[in-house]
PDB file of C-alpha atoms in Angstrom:
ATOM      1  CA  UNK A   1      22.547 -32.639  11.181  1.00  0.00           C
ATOM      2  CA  UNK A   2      21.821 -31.091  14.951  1.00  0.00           C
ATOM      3  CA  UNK A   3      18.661 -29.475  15.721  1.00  0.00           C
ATOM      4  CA  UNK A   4      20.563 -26.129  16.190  1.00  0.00           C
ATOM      5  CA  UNK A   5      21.518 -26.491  12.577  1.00  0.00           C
ATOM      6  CA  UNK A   6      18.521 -27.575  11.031  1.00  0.00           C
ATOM      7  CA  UNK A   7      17.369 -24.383  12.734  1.00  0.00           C
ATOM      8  CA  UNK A   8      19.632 -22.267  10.769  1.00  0.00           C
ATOM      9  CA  UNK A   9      19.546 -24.076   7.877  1.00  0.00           C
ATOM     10  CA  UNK A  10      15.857 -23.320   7.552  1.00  0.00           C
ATOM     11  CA  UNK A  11      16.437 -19.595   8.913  1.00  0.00           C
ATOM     12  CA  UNK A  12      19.024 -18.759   5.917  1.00  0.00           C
ATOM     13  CA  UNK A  13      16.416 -20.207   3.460  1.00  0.00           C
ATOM     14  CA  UNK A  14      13.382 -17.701   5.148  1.00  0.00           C
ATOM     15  CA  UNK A  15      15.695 -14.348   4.831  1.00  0.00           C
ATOM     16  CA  UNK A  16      16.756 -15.671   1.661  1.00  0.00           C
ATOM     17  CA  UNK A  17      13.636 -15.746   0.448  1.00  0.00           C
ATOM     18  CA  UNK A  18      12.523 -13.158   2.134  1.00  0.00           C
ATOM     19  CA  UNK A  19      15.855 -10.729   1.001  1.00  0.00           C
ATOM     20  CA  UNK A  20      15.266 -11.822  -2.485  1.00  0.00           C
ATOM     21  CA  UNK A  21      11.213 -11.095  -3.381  1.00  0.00           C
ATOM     22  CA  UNK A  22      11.315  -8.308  -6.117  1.00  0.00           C
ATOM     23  CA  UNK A  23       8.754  -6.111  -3.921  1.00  0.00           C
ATOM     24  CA  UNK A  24      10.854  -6.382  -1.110  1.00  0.00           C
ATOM     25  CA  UNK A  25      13.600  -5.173  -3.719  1.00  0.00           C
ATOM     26  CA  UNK A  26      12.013  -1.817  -4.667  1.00  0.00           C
ATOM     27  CA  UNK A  27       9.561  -1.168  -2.304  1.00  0.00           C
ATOM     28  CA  UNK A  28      12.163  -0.265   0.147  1.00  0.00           C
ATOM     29  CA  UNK A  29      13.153   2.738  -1.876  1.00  0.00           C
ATOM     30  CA  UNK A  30       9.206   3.659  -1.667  1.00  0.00           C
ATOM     31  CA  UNK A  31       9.336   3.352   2.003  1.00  0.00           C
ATOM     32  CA  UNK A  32      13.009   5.183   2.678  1.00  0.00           C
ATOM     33  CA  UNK A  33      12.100   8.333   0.666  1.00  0.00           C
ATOM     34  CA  UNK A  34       9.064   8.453   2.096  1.00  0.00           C
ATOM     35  CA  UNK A  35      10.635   8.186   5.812  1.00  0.00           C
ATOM     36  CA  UNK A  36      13.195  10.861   4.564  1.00  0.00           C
ATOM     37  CA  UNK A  37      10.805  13.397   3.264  1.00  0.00           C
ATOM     38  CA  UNK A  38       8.791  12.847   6.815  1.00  0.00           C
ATOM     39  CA  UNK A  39      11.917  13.963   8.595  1.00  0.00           C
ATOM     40  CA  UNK A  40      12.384  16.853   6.746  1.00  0.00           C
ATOM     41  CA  UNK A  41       8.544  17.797   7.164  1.00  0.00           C
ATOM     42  CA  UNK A  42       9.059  17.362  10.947  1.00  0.00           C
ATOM     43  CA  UNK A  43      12.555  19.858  10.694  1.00  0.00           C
ATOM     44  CA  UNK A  44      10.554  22.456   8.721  1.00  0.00           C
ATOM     45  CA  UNK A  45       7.744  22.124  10.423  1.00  0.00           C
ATOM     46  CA  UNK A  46       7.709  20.347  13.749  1.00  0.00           C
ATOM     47  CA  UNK A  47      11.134  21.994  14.938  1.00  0.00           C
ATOM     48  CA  UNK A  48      10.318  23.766  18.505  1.00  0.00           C
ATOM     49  CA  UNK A  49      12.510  26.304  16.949  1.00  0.00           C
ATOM     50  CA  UNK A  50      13.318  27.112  13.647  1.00  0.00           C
ATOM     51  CA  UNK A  51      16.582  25.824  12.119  1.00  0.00           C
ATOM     52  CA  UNK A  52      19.439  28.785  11.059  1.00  0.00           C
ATOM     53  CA  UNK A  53      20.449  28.900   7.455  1.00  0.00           C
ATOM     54  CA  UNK A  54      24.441  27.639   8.924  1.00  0.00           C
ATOM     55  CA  UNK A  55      21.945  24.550  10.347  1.00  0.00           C
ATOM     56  CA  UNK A  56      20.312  23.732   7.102  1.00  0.00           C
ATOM     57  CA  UNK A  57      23.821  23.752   5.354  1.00  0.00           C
ATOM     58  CA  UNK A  58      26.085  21.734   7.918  1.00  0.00           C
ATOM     59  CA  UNK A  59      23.671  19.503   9.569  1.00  0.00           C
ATOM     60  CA  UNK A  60      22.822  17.639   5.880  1.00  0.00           C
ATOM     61  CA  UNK A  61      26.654  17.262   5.499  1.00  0.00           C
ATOM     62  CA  UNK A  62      27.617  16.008   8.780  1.00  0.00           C
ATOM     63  CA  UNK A  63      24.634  13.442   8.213  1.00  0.00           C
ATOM     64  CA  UNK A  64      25.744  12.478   4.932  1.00  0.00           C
ATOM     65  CA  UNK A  65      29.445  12.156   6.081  1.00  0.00           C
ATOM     66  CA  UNK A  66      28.181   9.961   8.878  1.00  0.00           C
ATOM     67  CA  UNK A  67      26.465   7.667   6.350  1.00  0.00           C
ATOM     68  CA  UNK A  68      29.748   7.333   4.724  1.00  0.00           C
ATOM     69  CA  UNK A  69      31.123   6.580   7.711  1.00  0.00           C
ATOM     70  CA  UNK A  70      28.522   3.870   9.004  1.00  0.00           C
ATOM     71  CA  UNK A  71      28.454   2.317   5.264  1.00  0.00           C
ATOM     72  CA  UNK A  72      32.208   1.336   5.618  1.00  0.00           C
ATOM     73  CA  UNK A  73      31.767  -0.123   9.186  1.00  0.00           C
ATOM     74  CA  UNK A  74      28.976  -2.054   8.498  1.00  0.00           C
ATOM     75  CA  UNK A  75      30.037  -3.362   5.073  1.00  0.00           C
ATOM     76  CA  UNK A  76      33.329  -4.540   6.724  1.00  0.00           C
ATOM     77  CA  UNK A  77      31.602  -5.607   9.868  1.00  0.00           C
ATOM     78  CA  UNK A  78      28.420  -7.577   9.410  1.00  0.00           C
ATOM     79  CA  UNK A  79      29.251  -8.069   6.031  1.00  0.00           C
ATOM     80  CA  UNK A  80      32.846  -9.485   6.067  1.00  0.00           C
ATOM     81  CA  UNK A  81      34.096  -9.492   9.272  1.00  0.00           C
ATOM     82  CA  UNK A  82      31.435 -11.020  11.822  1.00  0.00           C
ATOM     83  CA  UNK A  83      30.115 -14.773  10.527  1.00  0.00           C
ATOM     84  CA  UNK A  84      25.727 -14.125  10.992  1.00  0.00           C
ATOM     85  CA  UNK A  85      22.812 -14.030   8.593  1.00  0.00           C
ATOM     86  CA  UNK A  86      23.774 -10.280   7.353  1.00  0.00           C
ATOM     87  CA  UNK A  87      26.999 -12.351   6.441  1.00  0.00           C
ATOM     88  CA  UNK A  88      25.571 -15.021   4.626  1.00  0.00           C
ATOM     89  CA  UNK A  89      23.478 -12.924   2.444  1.00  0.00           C
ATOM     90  CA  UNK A  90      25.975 -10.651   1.701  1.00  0.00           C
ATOM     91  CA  UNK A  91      28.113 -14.153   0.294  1.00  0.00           C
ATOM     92  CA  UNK A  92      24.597 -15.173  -1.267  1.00  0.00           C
ATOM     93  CA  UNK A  93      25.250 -11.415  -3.210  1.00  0.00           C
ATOM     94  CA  UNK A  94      28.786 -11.802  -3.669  1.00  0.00           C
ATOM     95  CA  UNK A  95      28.069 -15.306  -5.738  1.00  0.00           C
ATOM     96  CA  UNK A  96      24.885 -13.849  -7.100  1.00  0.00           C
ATOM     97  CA  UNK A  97      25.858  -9.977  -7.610  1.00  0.00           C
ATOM     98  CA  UNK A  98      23.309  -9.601 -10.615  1.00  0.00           C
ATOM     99  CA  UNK A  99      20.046 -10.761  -7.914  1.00  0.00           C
ATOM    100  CA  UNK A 100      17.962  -8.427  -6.844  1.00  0.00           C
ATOM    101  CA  UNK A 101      18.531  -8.781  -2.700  1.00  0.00           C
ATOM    102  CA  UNK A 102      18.497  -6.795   0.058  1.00  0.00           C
ATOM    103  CA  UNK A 103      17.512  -6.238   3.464  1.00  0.00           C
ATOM    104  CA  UNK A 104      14.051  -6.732   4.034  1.00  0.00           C
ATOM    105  CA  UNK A 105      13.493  -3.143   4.325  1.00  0.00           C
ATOM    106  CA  UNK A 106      10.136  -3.231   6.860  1.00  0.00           C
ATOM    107  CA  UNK A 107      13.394  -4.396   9.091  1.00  0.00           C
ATOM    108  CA  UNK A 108      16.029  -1.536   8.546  1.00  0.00           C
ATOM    109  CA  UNK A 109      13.527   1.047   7.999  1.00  0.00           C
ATOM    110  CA  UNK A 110      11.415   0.640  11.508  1.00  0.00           C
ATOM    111  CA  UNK A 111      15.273   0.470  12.895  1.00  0.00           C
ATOM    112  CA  UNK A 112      16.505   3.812  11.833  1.00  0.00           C
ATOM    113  CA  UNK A 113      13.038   5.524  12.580  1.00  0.00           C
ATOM    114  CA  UNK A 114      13.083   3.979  16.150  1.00  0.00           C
ATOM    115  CA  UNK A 115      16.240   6.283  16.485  1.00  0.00           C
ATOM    116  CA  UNK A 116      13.944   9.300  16.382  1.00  0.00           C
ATOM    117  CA  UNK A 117      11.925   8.873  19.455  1.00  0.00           C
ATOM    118  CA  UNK A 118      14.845   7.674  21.044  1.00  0.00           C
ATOM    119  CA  UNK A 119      17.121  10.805  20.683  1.00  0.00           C
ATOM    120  CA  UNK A 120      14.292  13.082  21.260  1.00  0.00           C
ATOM    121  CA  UNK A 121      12.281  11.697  23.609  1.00  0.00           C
ATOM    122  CA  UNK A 122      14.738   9.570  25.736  1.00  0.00           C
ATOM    123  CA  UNK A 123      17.629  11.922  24.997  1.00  0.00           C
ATOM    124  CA  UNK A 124      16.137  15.137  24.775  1.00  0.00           C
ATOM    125  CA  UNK A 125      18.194  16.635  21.273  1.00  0.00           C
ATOM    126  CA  UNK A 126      16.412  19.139  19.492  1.00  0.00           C
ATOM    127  CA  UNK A 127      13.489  17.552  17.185  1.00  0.00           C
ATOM    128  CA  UNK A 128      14.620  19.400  13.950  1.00  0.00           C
ATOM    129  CA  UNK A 129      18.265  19.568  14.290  1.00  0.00           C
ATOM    130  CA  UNK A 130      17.497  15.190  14.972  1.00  0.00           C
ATOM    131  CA  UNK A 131      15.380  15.151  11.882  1.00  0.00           C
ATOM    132  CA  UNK A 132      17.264  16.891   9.493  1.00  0.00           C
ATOM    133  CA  UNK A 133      20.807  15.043  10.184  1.00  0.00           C
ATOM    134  CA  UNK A 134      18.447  11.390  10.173  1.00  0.00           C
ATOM    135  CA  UNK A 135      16.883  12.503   7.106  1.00  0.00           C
ATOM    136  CA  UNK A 136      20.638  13.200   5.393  1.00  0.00           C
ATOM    137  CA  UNK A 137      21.389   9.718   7.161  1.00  0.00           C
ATOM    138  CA  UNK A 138      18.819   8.144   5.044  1.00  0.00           C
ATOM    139  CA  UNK A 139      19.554  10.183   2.165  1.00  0.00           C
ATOM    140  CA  UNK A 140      23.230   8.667   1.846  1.00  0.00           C
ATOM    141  CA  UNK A 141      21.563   5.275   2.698  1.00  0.00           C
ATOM    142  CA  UNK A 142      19.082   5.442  -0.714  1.00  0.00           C
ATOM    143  CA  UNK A 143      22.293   6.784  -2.688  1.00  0.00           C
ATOM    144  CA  UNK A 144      24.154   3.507  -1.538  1.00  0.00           C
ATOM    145  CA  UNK A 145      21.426   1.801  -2.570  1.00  0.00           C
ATOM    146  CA  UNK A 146      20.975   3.496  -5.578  1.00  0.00           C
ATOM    147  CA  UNK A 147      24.259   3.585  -6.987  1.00  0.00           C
ATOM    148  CA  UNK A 148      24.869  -0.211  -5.411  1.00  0.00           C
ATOM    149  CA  UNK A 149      22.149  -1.384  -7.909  1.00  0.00           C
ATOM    150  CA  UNK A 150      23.837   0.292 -10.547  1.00  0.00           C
ATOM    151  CA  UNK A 151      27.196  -1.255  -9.996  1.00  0.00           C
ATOM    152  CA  UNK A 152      25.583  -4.173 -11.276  1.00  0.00           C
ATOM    153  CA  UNK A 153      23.049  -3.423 -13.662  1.00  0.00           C
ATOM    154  CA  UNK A 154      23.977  -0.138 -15.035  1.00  0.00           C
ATOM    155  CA  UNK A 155      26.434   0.652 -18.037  1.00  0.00           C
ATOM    156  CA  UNK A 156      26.235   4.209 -18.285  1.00  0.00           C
ATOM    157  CA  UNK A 157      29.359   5.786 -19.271  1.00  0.00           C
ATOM    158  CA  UNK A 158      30.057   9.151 -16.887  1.00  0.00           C
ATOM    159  CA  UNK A 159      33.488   9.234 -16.208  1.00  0.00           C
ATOM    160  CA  UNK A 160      32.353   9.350 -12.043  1.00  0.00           C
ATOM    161  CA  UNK A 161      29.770   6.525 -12.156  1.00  0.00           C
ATOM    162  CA  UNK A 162      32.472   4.436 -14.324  1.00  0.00           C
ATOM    163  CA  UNK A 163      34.832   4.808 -11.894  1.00  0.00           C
ATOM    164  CA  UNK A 164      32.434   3.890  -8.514  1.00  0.00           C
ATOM    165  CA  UNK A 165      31.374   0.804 -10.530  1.00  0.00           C
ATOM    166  CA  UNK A 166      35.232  -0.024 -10.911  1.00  0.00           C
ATOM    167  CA  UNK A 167      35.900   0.541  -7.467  1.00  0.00           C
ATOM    168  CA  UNK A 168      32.780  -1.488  -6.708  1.00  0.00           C
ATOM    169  CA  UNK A 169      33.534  -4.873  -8.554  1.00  0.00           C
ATOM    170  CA  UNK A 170      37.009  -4.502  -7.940  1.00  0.00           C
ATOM    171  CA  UNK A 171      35.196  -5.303  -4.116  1.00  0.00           C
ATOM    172  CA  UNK A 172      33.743  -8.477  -5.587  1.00  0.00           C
ATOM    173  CA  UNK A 173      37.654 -10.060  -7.014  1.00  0.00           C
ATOM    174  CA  UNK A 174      39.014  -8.708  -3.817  1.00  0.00           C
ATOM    175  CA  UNK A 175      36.072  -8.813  -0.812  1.00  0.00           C
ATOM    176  CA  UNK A 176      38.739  -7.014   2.003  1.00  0.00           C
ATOM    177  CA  UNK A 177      39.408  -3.978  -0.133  1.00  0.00           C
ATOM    178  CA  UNK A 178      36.967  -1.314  -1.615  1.00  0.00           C
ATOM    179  CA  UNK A 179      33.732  -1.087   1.250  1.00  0.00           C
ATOM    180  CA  UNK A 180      32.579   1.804   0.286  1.00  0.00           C
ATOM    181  CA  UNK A 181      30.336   2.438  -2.735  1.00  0.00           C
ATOM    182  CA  UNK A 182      28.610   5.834  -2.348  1.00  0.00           C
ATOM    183  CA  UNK A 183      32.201   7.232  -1.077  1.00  0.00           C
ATOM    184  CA  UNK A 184      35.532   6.170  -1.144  1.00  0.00           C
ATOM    185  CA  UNK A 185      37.103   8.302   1.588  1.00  0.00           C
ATOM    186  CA  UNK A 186      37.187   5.855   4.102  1.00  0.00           C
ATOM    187  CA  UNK A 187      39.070   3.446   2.091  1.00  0.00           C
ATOM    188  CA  UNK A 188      41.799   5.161   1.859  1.00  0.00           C
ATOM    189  CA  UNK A 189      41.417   6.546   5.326  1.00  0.00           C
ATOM    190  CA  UNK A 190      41.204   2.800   7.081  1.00  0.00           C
ATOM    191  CA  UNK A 191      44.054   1.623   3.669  1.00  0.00           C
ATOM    192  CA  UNK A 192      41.473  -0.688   2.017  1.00  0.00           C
ATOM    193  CA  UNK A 193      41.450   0.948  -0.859  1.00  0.00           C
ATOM    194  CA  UNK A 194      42.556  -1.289  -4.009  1.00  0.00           C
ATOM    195  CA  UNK A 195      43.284  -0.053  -7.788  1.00  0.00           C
TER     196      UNK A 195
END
């Protein structure tokens, strides 16, 4: 085995472990609602002007609809399409669906909140129109997380959970079809979608 693969070798077994602790598990939900109800402290309160009642109705939609959006590129993408570590721990999930994994969330989280200071700051956009939309972001990020872990560990019989957790494992059997979880526009949209 080359050096350049020993190297990766004993990457893959650091984010495994890593991915895989319990606390790095559920923690990240303590850290994302926490960064989401800091962004909607800074619309209500740090805007430079206040946000209209037509803002604080279409801005948290457009930011959920982009989440939708980004979690069916980058579930196809990294995921499936591009061979990297995001890759192989998403194959590590899709043999191990029932382990508690996921992105070491010190990583994703000080990602997304570098966007902040970066659009408002370097860019100039508005502070609260920036927080609110990030906050809805991050809102349909926790969702996916949410209703991801209960694809696999949930039973609960609503007729709408039932049917994301079908279109879910359907994803496992058939990893090109079904990317999204929390919606399943863009499946049908980009013909992915699989009964």
């Amino acid at each position: 085995m080359s050096t350049f693969d020993q190297l990766a070798e004993t990457s893959y077994q650091k984010i495994q472990k890593l991915s895989s602790s319990r606390f790095n598990y559920f923690f990240g939900y303590v850290v994302n609602i926490s960064i989401v109800l800091a962004l909607i402290y800074v619309a209500v309160w740090q805007s430079p002007t206040p946000l209209t009642l037509a803002e604080w109705i279409y801005i948290p939609i457009s930011g959920y609809l982009f989440w939708t959006l980004l979690e069916y590129g980058l579930h196809k993408f990294p995921y499936h399409d591009w061979t990297s570590v995001i890759s192989h721990g998403h194959n590590i999930h899709h043999d191990h669906p029932k382990d508690l994994m996921g992105i070491p969330w010190y990583i994703n989280s000080t990602l997304f909140a570098a966007f902040y200071p970066v659009l408002v700051m370097g860019f100039g956009f508005h502070a609260g129109r920036v927080a609110l939309s990030m906050a809805f972001i991050w809102t349909g990020y926790i969702l996916y997380c949410a209703l991801h872990h209960g694809t696999h560990h949930w039973t609960y019989k609503w007729k709408w959970f039932q049917a994301v957790r079908k279109h879910h494992l359907i994803h496992h059997v058939h990893p090109t079809t079904n990317m999204g979880i929390s919606c399943t526009l863009w499946d049908y949209i980009f013909r992915t979608k699989k009964r």
